[in-house]
XYZ file of C-alpha atoms in Angstrom:
426
model
C -25.832 83.643 55.061
C -26.041 82.859 51.406
C -28.465 80.687 49.491
C -25.810 78.059 48.788
C -25.226 77.658 52.502
C -28.971 77.311 53.064
C -29.187 74.528 50.480
C -26.161 72.789 51.932
C -27.806 72.651 55.348
C -30.634 70.537 53.951
C -28.250 67.633 53.348
C -27.093 65.419 56.260
C -23.469 66.390 55.631
C -24.383 70.072 55.577
C -26.273 69.727 58.857
C -23.281 68.048 60.500
C -20.988 70.795 59.271
C -23.336 73.457 60.653
C -23.294 71.768 64.051
C -19.524 71.343 63.939
C -19.017 75.075 63.323
C -20.751 75.857 66.626
C -18.207 73.861 68.680
C -15.829 76.831 69.257
C -18.758 78.978 70.384
C -19.969 76.246 72.755
C -16.434 75.903 74.129
C -16.175 79.635 74.894
C -19.644 79.584 76.458
C -18.720 76.607 78.649
C -15.528 78.332 79.845
C -17.493 81.473 80.720
C -20.121 79.445 82.590
C -17.435 77.602 84.590
C -15.625 80.869 85.359
C -18.876 82.308 86.680
C -19.259 79.387 89.101
C -15.627 79.522 90.178
C -15.643 83.273 90.767
C -19.087 83.844 92.283
C -19.541 80.640 94.286
C -16.035 79.447 95.160
C -14.193 82.783 95.435
C -16.799 85.278 96.633
C -19.458 83.318 98.521
C -17.505 80.453 100.073
C -14.084 82.051 100.457
C -14.672 85.755 101.113
C -14.513 86.974 104.695
C -15.323 90.627 103.977
C -18.997 91.090 103.139
C -18.678 94.647 101.816
C -15.679 93.734 99.679
C -17.579 90.758 98.297
C -20.488 93.010 97.236
C -18.203 95.376 95.321
C -16.338 92.485 93.733
C -19.574 90.920 92.519
C -20.908 94.287 91.314
C -17.942 95.068 89.037
C -17.701 91.438 87.985
C -21.294 91.349 86.730
C -20.898 94.700 84.927
C -17.862 93.491 83.004
C -19.467 90.104 82.349
C -22.678 91.694 81.050
C -20.868 93.980 78.607
C -18.632 91.094 77.528
C -21.491 88.682 76.861
C -23.670 91.351 75.268
C -20.938 92.206 72.760
C -20.172 88.545 72.143
C -23.826 87.717 71.512
C -24.281 90.644 69.097
C -21.146 89.604 67.190
C -22.469 86.063 66.805
C -26.084 86.829 65.945
C -25.649 89.829 63.625
C -26.303 88.834 60.036
C -23.794 89.585 57.295
C -26.622 91.185 55.323
C -27.676 90.649 51.726
C -26.465 92.451 48.603
C -29.384 94.274 46.884
C -30.644 93.075 43.520
C -29.252 96.040 41.571
C -25.789 94.589 42.158
C -26.789 91.249 40.638
C -25.954 90.720 36.982
C -28.854 89.322 34.892
C -28.550 85.753 33.660
C -28.226 86.764 30.024
C -25.360 89.124 30.867
C -23.685 86.380 32.916
C -23.927 84.058 29.916
C -22.362 86.715 27.690
C -19.669 87.265 30.276
C -18.687 83.610 30.482
C -18.783 83.214 26.693
C -16.670 86.305 26.036
C -13.743 85.598 23.754
C -11.253 87.899 25.514
C -10.603 89.492 28.903
C -11.167 92.925 27.379
C -14.673 91.930 26.344
C -15.418 90.674 29.853
C -14.009 93.873 31.270
C -16.208 95.953 28.965
C -19.350 94.035 29.968
C -18.653 94.435 33.688
C -17.732 98.114 33.451
C -20.840 98.795 31.407
C -23.090 97.077 33.974
C -21.461 98.892 36.925
C -21.565 102.363 35.397
C -24.392 103.391 37.777
C -22.996 101.640 40.856
C -20.761 103.402 43.408
C -17.719 101.178 42.857
C -14.132 102.424 42.853
C -12.259 99.173 43.563
C -10.874 97.182 40.656
C -9.058 93.946 39.943
C -5.412 93.761 38.864
C -6.351 94.184 35.187
C -8.556 97.203 35.891
C -11.893 95.413 35.631
C -14.847 95.759 37.979
C -14.736 93.079 40.673
C -17.194 90.266 39.972
C -18.164 87.270 42.123
C -18.619 84.183 39.960
C -20.464 82.321 42.742
C -22.952 85.022 43.736
C -23.184 86.479 40.180
C -22.917 90.025 41.504
C -20.654 93.019 41.165
C -18.775 93.241 44.437
C -19.246 96.497 46.366
C -16.106 98.250 47.541
C -14.321 96.352 50.365
C -16.705 93.385 49.990
C -15.390 89.839 49.574
C -16.846 86.375 49.127
C -16.668 84.167 52.232
C -16.369 80.470 51.410
C -17.652 79.526 54.876
C -20.735 81.753 54.752
C -21.147 81.088 50.990
C -21.998 84.686 50.189
C -20.418 88.072 49.578
C -19.889 90.018 52.802
C -19.856 93.812 53.068
C -16.547 95.235 54.335
C -15.373 91.764 55.228
C -12.605 91.702 57.831
C -12.254 87.935 58.290
C -14.293 84.880 59.195
C -13.908 84.132 62.903
C -14.614 80.542 64.011
C -14.865 81.670 67.658
C -18.036 83.593 66.833
C -19.119 81.354 63.896
C -19.682 84.445 61.807
C -17.958 86.817 59.436
C -16.607 89.986 61.003
C -18.068 92.564 58.648
C -19.507 96.036 58.313
C -22.512 95.330 60.520
C -20.761 93.674 63.491
C -17.183 94.965 63.371
C -17.891 97.413 66.202
C -19.380 94.573 68.256
C -16.316 92.430 67.565
C -13.881 95.116 68.739
C -15.981 95.719 71.864
C -16.116 91.966 72.452
C -12.306 91.777 72.406
C -12.014 94.814 74.666
C -14.540 93.674 77.247
C -13.156 90.122 77.180
C -9.737 91.578 78.001
C -11.201 93.681 80.835
C -13.052 90.638 82.159
C -9.930 88.448 82.170
C -7.759 91.136 83.763
C -10.349 91.811 86.457
C -10.686 88.104 87.289
C -6.916 87.654 87.360
C -6.386 90.702 89.573
C -9.065 89.771 92.125
C -7.920 86.135 92.350
C -4.216 86.980 92.652
C -4.295 87.131 96.470
C -5.897 83.693 96.796
C -3.521 82.307 94.189
C -0.505 83.490 96.218
C -1.982 82.184 99.457
C -2.531 78.797 97.831
C 1.208 78.382 97.259
C 2.215 79.850 100.647
C 0.143 77.669 102.935
C 1.063 74.379 101.250
C -0.643 71.034 101.443
C -2.384 71.625 104.794
C -4.494 74.468 103.430
C -5.014 72.503 100.212
C -6.632 69.634 102.122
C -8.852 71.968 104.131
C -9.902 73.989 101.096
C -10.899 70.999 98.973
C -11.700 71.388 95.267
C -12.616 75.040 95.725
C -8.928 75.932 95.837
C -8.339 74.182 92.549
C -11.164 76.157 90.956
C -9.556 79.432 92.039
C -6.114 78.248 90.929
C -7.311 77.271 87.448
C -9.426 80.426 87.191
C -6.311 82.560 87.647
C -4.300 80.570 85.100
C -7.040 80.627 82.445
C -7.724 84.345 82.969
C -4.016 85.161 82.512
C -3.771 82.894 79.463
C -6.732 84.483 77.690
C -5.612 87.988 78.680
C -2.196 87.502 77.058
C -3.732 86.351 73.781
C -6.382 89.099 73.826
C -3.869 91.920 74.376
C -2.227 91.420 70.991
C -5.494 90.732 69.143
C -7.327 93.706 70.643
C -4.344 95.990 70.083
C -4.099 94.920 66.444
C -7.759 95.658 65.736
C -7.528 99.026 67.477
C -4.675 99.792 65.098
C -6.814 98.700 62.132
C -9.654 100.940 63.308
C -7.348 103.974 63.584
C -5.966 103.485 60.060
C -9.353 102.441 58.600
C -8.163 99.112 57.274
C -9.549 95.585 57.428
C -7.525 92.450 58.100
C -7.849 91.426 54.442
C -6.718 94.875 53.282
C -3.668 94.732 55.548
C -2.489 91.646 53.650
C -3.688 92.734 50.190
C -4.140 96.416 49.473
C -7.369 97.464 47.726
C -6.906 98.453 44.089
C -8.549 101.712 43.074
C -9.692 102.614 39.593
C -7.303 105.535 39.596
C -4.127 105.254 41.599
C -3.815 101.490 41.786
C -3.138 99.563 45.042
C -3.202 101.718 48.162
C -3.382 100.422 51.736
C -4.107 103.941 52.994
C -6.811 104.638 50.448
C -9.535 104.793 53.121
C -7.461 106.535 55.797
C -9.287 109.745 56.777
C -7.375 110.519 59.972
C -7.489 108.727 63.305
C -10.560 110.405 64.756
C -12.560 110.193 61.525
C -11.532 106.547 61.143
C -12.651 105.822 64.705
C -16.001 107.534 64.115
C -16.548 105.531 60.932
C -16.658 102.357 63.041
C -18.044 103.613 66.356
C -20.254 106.451 65.128
C -20.509 110.164 65.846
C -22.486 109.922 69.091
C -20.091 109.246 71.985
C -22.939 107.854 74.085
C -22.955 104.695 71.929
C -19.196 104.219 71.657
C -18.912 101.736 74.526
C -22.248 99.991 73.974
C -22.775 97.118 71.497
C -25.382 99.121 69.584
C -24.970 99.671 65.859
C -23.806 103.236 65.232
C -21.261 102.951 62.411
C -21.179 105.504 59.629
C -22.200 104.738 56.078
C -24.226 102.030 54.406
C -21.543 99.388 53.801
C -21.587 99.814 49.996
C -19.450 102.917 49.503
C -16.812 104.528 51.675
C -15.093 107.927 51.616
C -11.467 107.754 50.550
C -8.403 109.796 51.360
C -8.563 111.268 47.846
C -12.092 112.516 48.555
C -10.829 114.193 51.695
C -7.913 115.792 49.834
C -10.235 117.032 47.099
C -12.640 118.465 49.654
C -9.826 120.276 51.440
C -8.462 121.659 48.176
C -11.815 122.974 46.972
C -13.215 123.886 50.440
C -16.347 121.876 49.676
C -18.020 118.950 51.371
C -16.938 115.380 50.627
C -18.613 114.092 47.494
C -21.528 111.696 47.813
C -20.992 108.018 46.851
C -22.709 108.518 43.488
C -20.645 111.632 42.739
C -17.448 109.890 43.845
C -17.736 107.344 41.043
C -17.670 110.100 38.454
C -15.041 112.095 40.289
C -12.549 109.235 40.230
C -11.628 110.359 36.715
C -10.240 113.662 37.962
C -6.563 114.128 38.679
C -6.570 117.101 41.012
C -5.902 115.309 44.292
C -2.722 113.691 45.480
C -3.652 110.003 45.143
C -5.247 110.526 41.740
C -1.908 111.476 40.221
C -1.233 107.825 39.430
C -2.195 106.098 36.214
C -5.686 104.617 35.959
C -5.895 100.857 36.007
C -8.247 100.859 33.021
C -6.571 100.141 29.693
C -6.214 103.205 27.485
C -6.399 102.773 23.722
C -6.460 104.829 20.566
C -3.980 107.457 21.685
C -3.763 109.173 18.304
C -2.288 112.673 17.844
C -4.478 115.124 16.040
C -2.904 117.568 13.575
C -5.132 120.564 12.918
C -3.380 121.369 9.606
C -4.013 117.937 8.108
C -7.446 117.437 9.555
C -9.174 117.184 6.188
C -6.726 114.526 4.951
C -6.849 112.304 7.991
C -10.425 112.726 9.123
C -11.618 109.553 7.396
C -9.016 107.466 9.299
C -10.340 108.414 12.697
C -12.517 105.997 14.658
C -16.002 106.957 15.714
C -14.715 106.632 19.294
C -12.424 109.654 18.959
C -13.234 113.178 19.978
C -12.376 116.117 17.738
C -11.351 119.283 19.523
C -10.076 122.693 18.389
C -10.255 126.276 19.497
C -13.575 126.971 17.781
C -15.512 123.831 18.718
C -16.547 122.123 21.920
C -15.699 118.517 22.802
C -18.034 115.911 21.343
C -18.693 112.475 22.795
C -19.894 109.578 20.647
C -20.456 106.324 22.531
C -20.043 103.045 20.722
C -23.006 100.980 21.867
C -21.970 97.830 20.060
C -18.536 97.732 21.679
C -19.827 98.900 25.053
C -17.138 101.608 25.185
C -17.107 105.378 25.490
C -14.762 108.268 24.916
C -13.938 109.615 28.350
C -11.117 112.119 27.921
C -9.640 114.478 25.308
C -6.570 116.554 25.892
C -6.240 119.862 24.095
C -3.044 121.402 22.767
C -2.901 125.067 21.921
C -0.026 124.774 19.439
C 0.479 121.383 17.768
C -2.931 119.722 18.117
C -4.475 117.300 20.626
C -4.186 113.723 21.895
C -7.352 111.633 21.984
C -7.748 108.837 24.528
C -10.504 106.297 24.814
C -11.114 104.393 28.031
C -12.660 100.973 27.513
C -15.980 100.190 29.065
C -16.475 103.154 31.405
C -19.559 105.318 30.994
C -20.215 108.573 32.754
C -23.464 108.777 34.566
C -26.051 111.022 32.967
C -27.752 111.814 36.214
C -26.961 111.231 39.841
C -29.233 108.587 41.224
C -28.939 107.336 44.795
C -28.398 103.620 45.253
C -31.542 101.942 46.459
C -31.752 99.666 49.453
C -28.381 100.862 50.722
C -29.343 103.239 53.509
C -27.711 102.734 56.869
C -30.018 101.127 59.436
C -30.723 103.177 62.563
C -28.996 102.444 65.832
C -29.710 98.948 67.018
C -31.447 97.844 63.821
C -29.465 95.363 61.774
C -30.265 93.336 58.670
C -31.733 89.916 59.160
């Protein structure tokens, strides 16, 4: 969790809030502990007349319970991670950002700082996403959690039942937790159905002879059915999100890409590829709560990358290359207009070049049939000429894109490698 949350815990109010947030987890744990007593002691040991059947019932019960609790524990205890320092904006730049006299100046500062970061998501005005509380540039699909008081990689939502954010590092555990909880509830309900029916058939005489044990079995069936009904819809919904490669937050608010704008299907790579992005490529780890997800949590392949790779019969671009490639318009999703503001669209007349040359800004690029394109960055304004369109007959149109700089060399992002299976950030 974040530093702000750590400081808040030092106060008496913060300590009370931390304890209060564990109440849902303690409630779930208490229900599981009671269900264990009701099933193992009251149903199997005291009520079962078939010894062999009791052994098989207890065997499958403990398998489902172990997988359920293992997934639940990993979901709770897995840290949300920490954003590396290269994403943090220096204090002097933050001061400049807050003192900027216009949104365009703020946008230019942010875009200039993030020119070497693998970010493709933008805000509504086309600026790089910035967290005012954490003072960092937000990685793609990352959001600030007010409960955890920090930015969370690939944040799905904050779940009070696990007292943790469902994020890149524990999303697989969360889906397995829902699945195994559903299997556990269905198994308990199915194996207690016979005793539940017998309870209502025999009437009060059997009730008196059975004592409180019958009530334990009766309530166990009701609670198992109740939880199973609620888990069916929740588990089914998250399976759907996995297959379309979308988070809960993205299903309500589509991510905005630098080129193409809002797109809910921007990360959809196909059902199998989407499944492997969460559960990994090795099928042996699919059903185990062991970390095996693809990627590093900071950059994600997009559907436009996949379309470009298919069109050019080349591999999908790396995260660093993807940031530069977002300026291309060859793929289907890149046909839309960029969200960055375009300025200085000035037609260039080759016949009157000598008369109008002194009116051109230093940002513009001069192009003709005998010369190559030049690029002259304006360091004071933080901007750069990023595109120049040629015309073979009447001249050219020159376009400047505010704040975006092309990378001079491809450098991998440090401290963003994916941890091996089972190893998670602390």
